[in-house]
Coordinates of C-alpha atoms in Angstrom, one line a residue:
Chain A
X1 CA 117.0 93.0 119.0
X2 CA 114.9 95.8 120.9
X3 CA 115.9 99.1 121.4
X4 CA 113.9 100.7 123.9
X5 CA 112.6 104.3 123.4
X6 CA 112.7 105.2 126.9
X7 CA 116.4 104.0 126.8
X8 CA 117.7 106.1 124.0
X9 CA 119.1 108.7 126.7
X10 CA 117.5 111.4 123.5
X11 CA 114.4 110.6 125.1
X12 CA 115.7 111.5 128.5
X13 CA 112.9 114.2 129.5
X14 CA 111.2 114.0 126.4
X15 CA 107.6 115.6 127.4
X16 CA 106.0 115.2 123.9
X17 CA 106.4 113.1 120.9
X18 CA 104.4 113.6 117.5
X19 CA 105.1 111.1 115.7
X20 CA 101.5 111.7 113.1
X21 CA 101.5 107.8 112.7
X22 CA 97.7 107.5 112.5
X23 CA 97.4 109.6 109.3
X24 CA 93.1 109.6 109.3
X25 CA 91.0 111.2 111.8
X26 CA 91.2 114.3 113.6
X27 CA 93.2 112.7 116.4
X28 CA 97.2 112.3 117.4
X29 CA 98.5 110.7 119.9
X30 CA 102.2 111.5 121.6
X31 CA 104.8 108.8 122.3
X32 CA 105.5 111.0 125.3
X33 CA 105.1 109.6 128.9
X34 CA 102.4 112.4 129.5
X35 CA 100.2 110.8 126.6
X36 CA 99.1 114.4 125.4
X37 CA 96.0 114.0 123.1
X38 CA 95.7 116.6 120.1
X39 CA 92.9 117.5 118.1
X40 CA 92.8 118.6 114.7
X41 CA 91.3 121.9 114.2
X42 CA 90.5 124.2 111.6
X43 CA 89.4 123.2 108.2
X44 CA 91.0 120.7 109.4
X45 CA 94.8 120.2 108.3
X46 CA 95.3 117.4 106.6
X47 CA 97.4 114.0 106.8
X48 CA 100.5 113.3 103.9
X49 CA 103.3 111.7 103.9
X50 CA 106.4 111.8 101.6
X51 CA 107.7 109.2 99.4
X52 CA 109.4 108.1 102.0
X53 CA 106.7 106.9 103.9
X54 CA 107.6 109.5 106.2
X55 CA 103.7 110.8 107.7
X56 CA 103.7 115.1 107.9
X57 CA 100.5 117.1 108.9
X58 CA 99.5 120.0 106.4
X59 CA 98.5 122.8 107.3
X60 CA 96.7 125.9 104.7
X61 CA 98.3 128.9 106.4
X62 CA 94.6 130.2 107.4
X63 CA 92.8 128.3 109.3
X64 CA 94.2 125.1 110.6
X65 CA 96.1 124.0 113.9
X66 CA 96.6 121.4 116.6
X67 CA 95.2 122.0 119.8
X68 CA 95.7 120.2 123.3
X69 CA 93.4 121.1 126.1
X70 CA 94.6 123.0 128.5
X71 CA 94.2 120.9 131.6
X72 CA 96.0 118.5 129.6
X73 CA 99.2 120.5 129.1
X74 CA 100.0 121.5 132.2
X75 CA 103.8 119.4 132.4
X76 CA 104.5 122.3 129.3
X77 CA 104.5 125.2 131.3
X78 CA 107.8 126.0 131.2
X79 CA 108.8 128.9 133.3
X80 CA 112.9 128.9 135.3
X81 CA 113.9 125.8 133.8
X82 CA 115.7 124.3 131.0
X83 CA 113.6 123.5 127.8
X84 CA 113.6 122.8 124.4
X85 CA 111.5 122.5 121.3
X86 CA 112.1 120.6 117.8
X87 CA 110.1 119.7 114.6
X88 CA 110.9 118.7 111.0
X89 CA 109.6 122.2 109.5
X90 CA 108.4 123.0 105.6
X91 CA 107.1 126.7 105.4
X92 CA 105.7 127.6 102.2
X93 CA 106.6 131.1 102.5
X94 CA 106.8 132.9 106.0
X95 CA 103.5 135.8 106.0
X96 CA 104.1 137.7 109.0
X97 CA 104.5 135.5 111.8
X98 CA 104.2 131.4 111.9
X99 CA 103.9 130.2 114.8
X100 CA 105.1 126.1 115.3
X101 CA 104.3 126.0 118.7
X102 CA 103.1 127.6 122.0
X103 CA 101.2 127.8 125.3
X104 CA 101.3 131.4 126.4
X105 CA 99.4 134.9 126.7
X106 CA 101.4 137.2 124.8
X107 CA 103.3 139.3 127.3
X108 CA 101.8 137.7 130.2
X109 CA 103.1 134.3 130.3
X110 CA 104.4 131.3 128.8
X111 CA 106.7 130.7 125.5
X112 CA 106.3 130.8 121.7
X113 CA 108.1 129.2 118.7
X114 CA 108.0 130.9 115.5
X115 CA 109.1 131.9 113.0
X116 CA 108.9 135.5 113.7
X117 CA 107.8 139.1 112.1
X118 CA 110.9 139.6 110.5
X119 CA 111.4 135.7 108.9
X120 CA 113.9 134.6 111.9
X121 CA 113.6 131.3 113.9
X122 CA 112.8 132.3 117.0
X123 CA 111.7 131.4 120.7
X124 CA 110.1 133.8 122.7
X125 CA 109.2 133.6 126.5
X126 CA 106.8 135.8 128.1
X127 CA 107.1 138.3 131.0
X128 CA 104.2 140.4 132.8
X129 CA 104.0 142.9 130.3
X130 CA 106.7 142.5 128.2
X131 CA 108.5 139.1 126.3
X132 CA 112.6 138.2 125.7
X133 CA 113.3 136.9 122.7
X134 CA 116.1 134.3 121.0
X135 CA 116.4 134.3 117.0
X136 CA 118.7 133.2 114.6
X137 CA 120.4 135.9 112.5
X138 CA 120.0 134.6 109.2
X139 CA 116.3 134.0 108.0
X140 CA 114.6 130.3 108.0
X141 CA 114.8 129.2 104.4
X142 CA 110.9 128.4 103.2
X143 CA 109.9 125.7 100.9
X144 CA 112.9 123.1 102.6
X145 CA 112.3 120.3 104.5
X146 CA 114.5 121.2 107.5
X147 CA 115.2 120.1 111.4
X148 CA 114.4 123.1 113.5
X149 CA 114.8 123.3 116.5
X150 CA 115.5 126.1 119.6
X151 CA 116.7 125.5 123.2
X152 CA 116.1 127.7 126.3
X153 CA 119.2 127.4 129.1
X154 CA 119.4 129.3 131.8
X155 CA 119.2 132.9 130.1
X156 CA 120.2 132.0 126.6
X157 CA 118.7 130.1 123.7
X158 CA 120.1 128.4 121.0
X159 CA 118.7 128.0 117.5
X160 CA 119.3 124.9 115.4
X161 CA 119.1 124.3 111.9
X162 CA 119.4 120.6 110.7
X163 CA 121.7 119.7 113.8
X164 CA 123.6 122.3 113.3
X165 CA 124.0 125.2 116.0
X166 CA 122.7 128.6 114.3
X167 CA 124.1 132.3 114.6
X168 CA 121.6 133.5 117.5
X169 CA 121.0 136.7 118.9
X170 CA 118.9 137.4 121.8
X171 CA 119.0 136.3 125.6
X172 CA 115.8 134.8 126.7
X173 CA 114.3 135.8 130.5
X174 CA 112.3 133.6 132.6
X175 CA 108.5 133.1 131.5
X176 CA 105.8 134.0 134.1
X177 CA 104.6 130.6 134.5
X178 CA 100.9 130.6 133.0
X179 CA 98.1 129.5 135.3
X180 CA 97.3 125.7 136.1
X181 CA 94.8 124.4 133.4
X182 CA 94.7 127.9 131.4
X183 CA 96.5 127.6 128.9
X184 CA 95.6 125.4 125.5
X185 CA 98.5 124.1 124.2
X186 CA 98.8 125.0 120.3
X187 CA 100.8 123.7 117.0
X188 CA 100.1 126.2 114.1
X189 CA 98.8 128.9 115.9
X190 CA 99.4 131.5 118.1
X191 CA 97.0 131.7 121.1
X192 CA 94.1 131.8 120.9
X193 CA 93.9 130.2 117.4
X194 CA 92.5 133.3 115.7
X195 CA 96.2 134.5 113.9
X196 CA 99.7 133.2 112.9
X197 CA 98.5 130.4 111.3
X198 CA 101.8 128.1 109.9
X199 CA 101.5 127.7 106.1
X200 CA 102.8 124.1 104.5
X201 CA 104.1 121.1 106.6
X202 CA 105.0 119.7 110.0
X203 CA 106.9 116.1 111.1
X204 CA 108.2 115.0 114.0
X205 CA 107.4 117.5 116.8
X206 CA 109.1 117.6 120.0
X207 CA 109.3 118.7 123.2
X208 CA 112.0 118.3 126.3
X209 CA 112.3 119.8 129.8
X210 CA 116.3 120.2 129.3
X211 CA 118.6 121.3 126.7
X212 CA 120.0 118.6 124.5
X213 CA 123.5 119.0 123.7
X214 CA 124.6 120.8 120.3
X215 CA 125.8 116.7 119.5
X216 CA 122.1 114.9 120.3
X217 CA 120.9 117.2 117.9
X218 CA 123.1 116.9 115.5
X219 CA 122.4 112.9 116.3
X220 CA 118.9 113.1 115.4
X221 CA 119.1 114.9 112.8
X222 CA 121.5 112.3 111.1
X223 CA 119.0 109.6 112.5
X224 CA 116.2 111.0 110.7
X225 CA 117.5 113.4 107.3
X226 CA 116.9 110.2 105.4
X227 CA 113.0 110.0 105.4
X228 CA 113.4 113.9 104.6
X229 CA 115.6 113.8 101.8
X230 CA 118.2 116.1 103.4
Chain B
X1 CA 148.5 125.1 84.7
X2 CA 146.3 124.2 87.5
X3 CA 147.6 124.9 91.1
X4 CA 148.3 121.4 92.8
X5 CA 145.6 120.7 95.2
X6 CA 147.8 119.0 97.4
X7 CA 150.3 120.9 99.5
X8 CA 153.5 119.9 98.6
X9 CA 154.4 118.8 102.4
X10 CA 151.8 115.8 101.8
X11 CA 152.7 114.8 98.7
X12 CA 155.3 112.6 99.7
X13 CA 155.6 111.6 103.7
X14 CA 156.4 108.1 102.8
X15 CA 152.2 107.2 103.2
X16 CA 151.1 109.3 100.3
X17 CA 152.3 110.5 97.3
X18 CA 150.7 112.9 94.8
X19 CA 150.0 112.6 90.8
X20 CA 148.9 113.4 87.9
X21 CA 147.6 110.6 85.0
X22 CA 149.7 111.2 81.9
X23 CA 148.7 108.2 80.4
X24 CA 145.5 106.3 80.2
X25 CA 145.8 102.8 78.9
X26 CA 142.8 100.6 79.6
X27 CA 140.5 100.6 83.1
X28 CA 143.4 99.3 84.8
X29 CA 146.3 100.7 83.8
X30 CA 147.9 104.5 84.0
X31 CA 150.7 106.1 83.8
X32 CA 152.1 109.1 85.8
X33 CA 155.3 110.4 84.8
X34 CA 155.7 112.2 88.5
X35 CA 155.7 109.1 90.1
X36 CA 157.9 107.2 88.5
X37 CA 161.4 105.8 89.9
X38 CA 160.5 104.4 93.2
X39 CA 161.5 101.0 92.0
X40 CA 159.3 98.1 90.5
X41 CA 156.5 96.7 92.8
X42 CA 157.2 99.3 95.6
X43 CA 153.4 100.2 94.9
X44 CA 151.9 96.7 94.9
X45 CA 150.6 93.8 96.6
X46 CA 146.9 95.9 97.3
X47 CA 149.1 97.3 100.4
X48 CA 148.7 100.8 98.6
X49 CA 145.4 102.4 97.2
X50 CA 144.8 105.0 94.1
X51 CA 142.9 107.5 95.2
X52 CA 141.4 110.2 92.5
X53 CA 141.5 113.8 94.4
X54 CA 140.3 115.5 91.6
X55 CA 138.3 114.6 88.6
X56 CA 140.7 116.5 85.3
X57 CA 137.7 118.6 83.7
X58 CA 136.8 119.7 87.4
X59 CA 133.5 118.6 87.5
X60 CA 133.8 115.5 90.3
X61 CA 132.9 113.2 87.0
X62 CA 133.6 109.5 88.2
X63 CA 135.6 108.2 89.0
X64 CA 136.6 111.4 91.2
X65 CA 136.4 110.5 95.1
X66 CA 137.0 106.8 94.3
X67 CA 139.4 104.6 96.1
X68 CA 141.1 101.4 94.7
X69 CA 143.7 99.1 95.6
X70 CA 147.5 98.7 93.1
X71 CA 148.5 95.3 92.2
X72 CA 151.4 96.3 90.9
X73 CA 154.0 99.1 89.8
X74 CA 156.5 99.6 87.0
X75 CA 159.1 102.1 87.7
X76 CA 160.4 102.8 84.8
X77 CA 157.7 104.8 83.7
X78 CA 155.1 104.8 86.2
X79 CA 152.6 102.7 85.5
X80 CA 149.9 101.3 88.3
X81 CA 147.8 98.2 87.8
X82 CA 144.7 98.5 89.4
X83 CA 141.3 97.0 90.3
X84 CA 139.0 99.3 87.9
X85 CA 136.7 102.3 89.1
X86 CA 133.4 102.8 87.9
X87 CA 134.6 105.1 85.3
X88 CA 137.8 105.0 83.5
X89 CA 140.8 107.9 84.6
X90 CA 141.5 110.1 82.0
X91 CA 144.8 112.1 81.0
X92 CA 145.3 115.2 84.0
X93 CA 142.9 113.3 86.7
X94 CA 145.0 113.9 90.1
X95 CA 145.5 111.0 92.2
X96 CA 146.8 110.5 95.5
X97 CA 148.7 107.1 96.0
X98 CA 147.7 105.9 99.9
X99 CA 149.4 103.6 102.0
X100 CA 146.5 101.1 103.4
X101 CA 147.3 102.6 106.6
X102 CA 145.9 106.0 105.1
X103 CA 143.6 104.4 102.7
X104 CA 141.9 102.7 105.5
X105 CA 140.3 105.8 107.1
X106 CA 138.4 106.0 103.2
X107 CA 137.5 102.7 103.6
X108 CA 136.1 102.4 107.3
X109 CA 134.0 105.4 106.8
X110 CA 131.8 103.6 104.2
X111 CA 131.7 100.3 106.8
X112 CA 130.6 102.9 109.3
X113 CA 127.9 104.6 107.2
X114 CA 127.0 101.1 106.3
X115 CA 126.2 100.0 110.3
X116 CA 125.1 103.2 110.7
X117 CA 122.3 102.5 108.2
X118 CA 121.8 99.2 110.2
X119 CA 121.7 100.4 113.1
X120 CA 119.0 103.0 112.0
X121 CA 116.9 100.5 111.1
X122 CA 116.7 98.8 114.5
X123 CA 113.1 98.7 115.3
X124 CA 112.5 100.8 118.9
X125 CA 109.9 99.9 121.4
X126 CA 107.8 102.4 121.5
X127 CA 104.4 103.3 123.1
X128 CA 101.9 105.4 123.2
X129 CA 98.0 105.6 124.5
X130 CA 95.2 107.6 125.6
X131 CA 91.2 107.6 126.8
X132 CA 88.6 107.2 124.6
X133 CA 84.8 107.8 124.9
X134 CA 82.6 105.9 123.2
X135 CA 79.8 107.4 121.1
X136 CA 77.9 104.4 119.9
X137 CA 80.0 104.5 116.3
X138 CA 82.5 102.5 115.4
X139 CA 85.3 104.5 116.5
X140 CA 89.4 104.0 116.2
X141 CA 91.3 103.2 119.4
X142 CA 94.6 102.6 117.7
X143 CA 95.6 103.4 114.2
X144 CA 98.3 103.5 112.1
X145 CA 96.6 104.4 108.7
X146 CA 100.0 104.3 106.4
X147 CA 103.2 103.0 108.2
X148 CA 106.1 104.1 106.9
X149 CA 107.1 100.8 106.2
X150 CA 106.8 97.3 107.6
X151 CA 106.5 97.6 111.8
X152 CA 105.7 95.6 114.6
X153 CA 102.5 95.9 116.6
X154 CA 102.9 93.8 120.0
X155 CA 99.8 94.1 122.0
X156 CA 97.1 96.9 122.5
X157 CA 95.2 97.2 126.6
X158 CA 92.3 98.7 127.5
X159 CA 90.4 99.0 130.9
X160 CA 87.5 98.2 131.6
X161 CA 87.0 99.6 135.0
X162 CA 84.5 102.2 133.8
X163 CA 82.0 99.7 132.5
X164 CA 79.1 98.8 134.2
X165 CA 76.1 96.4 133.8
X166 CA 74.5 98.0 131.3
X167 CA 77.1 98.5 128.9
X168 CA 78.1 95.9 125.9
X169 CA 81.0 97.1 123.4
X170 CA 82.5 95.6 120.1
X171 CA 86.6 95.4 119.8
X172 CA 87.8 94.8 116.5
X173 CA 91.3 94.1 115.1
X174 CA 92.0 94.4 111.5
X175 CA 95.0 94.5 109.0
X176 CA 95.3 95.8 105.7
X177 CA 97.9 93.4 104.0
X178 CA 98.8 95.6 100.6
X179 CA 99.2 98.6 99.7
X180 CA 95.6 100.6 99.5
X181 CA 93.9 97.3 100.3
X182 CA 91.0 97.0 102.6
X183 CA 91.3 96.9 106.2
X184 CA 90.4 92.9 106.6
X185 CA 89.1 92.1 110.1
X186 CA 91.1 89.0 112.1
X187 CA 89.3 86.8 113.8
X188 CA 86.0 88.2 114.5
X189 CA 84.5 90.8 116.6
X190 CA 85.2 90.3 120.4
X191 CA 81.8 91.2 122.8
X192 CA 82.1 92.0 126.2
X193 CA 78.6 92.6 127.9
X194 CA 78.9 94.1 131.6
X195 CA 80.9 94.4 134.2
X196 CA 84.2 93.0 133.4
X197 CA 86.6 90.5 135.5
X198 CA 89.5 90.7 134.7
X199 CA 89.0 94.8 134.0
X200 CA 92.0 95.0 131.8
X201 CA 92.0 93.5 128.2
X202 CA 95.3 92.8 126.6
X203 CA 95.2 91.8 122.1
X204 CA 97.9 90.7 120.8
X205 CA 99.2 92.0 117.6
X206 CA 100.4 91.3 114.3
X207 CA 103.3 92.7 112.3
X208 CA 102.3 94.6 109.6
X209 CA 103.4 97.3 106.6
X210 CA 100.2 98.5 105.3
X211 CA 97.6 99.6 108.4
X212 CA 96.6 98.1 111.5
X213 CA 93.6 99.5 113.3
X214 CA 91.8 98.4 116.7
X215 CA 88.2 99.6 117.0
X216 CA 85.5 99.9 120.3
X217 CA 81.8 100.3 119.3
X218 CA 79.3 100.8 122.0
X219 CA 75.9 98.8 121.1
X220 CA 74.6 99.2 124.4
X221 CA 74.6 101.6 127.5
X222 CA 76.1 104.8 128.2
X223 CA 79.0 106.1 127.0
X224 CA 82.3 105.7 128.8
X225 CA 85.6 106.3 128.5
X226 CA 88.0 103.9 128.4
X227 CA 91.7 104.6 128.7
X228 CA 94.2 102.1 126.7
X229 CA 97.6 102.2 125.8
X230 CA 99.6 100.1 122.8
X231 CA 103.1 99.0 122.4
X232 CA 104.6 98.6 119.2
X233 CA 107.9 98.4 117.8
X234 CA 109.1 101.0 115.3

């Protein structure tokens, strides 16, 4: 029996898939249609996986990220529609800001996914000049394995925490759509890969062009809690 | 005395009925005085289930959350016969007595965590590719260092529309068939030299739990990139 991957309507709009299957080199490759290509950067992070089997990317909190060209990133430049990001998260202890994922200029354009100044979950788009924000109101839990994930719909944003719909606060303004081919598309790092550095672990990234509903993401996080031990 | 953790408006709807072990006598046998008088064998026949609500000292010891069908019922003084739990009841243990109509909720939910678990482990057709440039070292088109577990690889392409005359590359194919073995090549490097016809290469490959690799090394001409793409099921 073959499921296909394509056919699991989860994967309906799915733009990027991590799944960190090669675990050597400084090369991961995205079960996405797009096929983006990211590099290893940094000291570099390094490849683990739990006992499980389950493959994770480590990252030291200073110096390490994931980095897709920009010309290769373009399909992530997310601006009036509906999008939504997800990863399998393990944060040794928030310092600052962590970043998970972005492709932005802060207050220019684009979106960000962090973990933000004041230890929230949070998804940020960017306006000339200024930035909306979404967090959760109670802080992300560090040293946990835990689904995270955040949705942008219309003007609101959703937070979720292991399938689970969290409190959120926040309404979330279109982003200025960043220039074609300008913008690198990061894991780990903010833009610009000099700060915000994410300190610990990262599984099974994603990234879709709509808003899964509160129940698919409660389905995958009952799919996949077992190779987390959640 | 503990509050009853049953409201009293369950206890007894003619599908359940509520009570408390007063006696223990041997993994499957007990009494409950509370329950007694319905007339012999009106609990019996596996048509009705003991299930312990609450474990006595409060700490969910087994056999707390356990379900198990009565094969019979004295009256008299309220004694169940039952298939045994994994730990014996004990004197103040609450039980709930379930008709299977009830009892079969419990029940399914197991079955459906059980297919659930099947289900998960459906292998999904999955895909995935990119373009590499070659560098004149042996370098890794597709990888899977560590798999999870065991996997199936179906077939790796690559094009060879970029190659000209002058170029000559190495694929390579190999397995690593234990854990923290040796990648072991199968059956021999594969040359192409020039221009290729047909341009796109299709391997076929193995299952496999432990690593699978694919490798291009240019030993001659520029470097190009080739683009390739590889199916596998996951």
């Amino acid at each position: 029996m073959t499921v296909g991957f394509d056919n699991l309507s989860i994967n309906h709009q799915l733009l990027l898939a991590l799944p960190f299957e090669e675990m050597t080199g400084t090369i991961t490759h995205d079960n996405g249609k797009p096929h983006h290509i990211l590099t290893l950067t940094g000291t570099p992070p390094t490849w683990g996986s739990l006992v499980t089997g389950q493959p994770y990317i480590s990252f030291d909190g200073a110096a390490d990220y994931l980095q897709c060209p920009a010309a290769n990133s373009d399909d992530l430049r997310f601006s009036t529609g509906d999008f939504t990001l997800l990863a399998w998260l393990y944060n040794t202890g928030p310092v600052g800001t962590d970043t998970v994922m972005c492709q932005n200029t802060v207050d220019a354009c684009g979106w960000e996914f962090d973990i933000d100044s004041t230890g929230k979950i949070a998804l940020r788009t960017n306006q000339a000049g200024a930035h909306t924000e979404i967090s959760a109101a109670a802080a992300f839990t560090s040293s946990a394995w835990q689904l995270v994930g955040v949705t942008r719909h219309a003007t609101t944003g959703q937070v979720y925490v292991n399938g689970d719909p969290a409190i959120t606060t926040g309404t979330l303004t279109d982003a200025v759509q960043c220039g074609v081919g300008a913008n690198i598309f990061f894991v780990g790092v903010q833009n610009g890969a000099a700060a915000n550095f994410w300190a610990g672990y990262m599984a099974l990234l994603r990234v879709w062009e709509r808003a899964p509903t509160a129940l698919e993401m409660k389905e995958v996080f009952n799919v996949e809690r077992h190779w987390f031990g959640v | 005395m503990l509050k009853p953790l049953i409201e009293p408006a369950l206890r007894i709807d003619g599908l359940s009925y509520y009570g408390i072990v007063t006696t223990f006598t041997n993994p499957t046998h007990f009494n409950a005085d509370d329950l007694a008088g319905f007339g012999d064998d009106f609990f019996a026949n596996n048509k009705w289930y003991v299930f312990v609500v609450r474990d006595a000292g409060g700490a969910s010891a087994a056999p707390d959350g356990e379900l198990q069908p009565i094969s019979d019922y004295t009256s008299s003084d309220g004694t169940f016969e039952h298939t045994a739990f994994t730990a014996n009841l004990a004197v103040g243990d609450e039980v709930l007595i379930l008709h299977e109509s009830i009892a079969s909720i419990i029940i399914n939910t197991g079955v459906i965590s059980n297919i659930f678990n099947l289900v998960n482990a459906i292998l999904t057709l999955t895909e995935t590719g990119g373009t590499l440039t070659t560098d004149g070292t042996v370098q890794n088109l597709y990888i899977n260092e560590t798999p999870a577990g065991v996997f199936d690889p179906k077939s790796i392409q690559i094009d060879f529309t970029a190659q000209t005359a002058s170029e000559t590359v190495v694929i390579r194919e190999s397995y690593r068939i234990k854990s923290g073995g040796n990648y072991i090549e199968k059956d021999g490097a594969v040359t192409f030299t020039g221009v290729q016809s047909p341009k796109l290469k299709n391997i076929t490959l193995e299952e496999n739990r432990f690593g699978v690799k694919v490798t291009i090394e240019k030993t001659a001409g520029a470097n190009i990139a080739y683009d390739w793409r590889v199916m596998y099921k996951i």
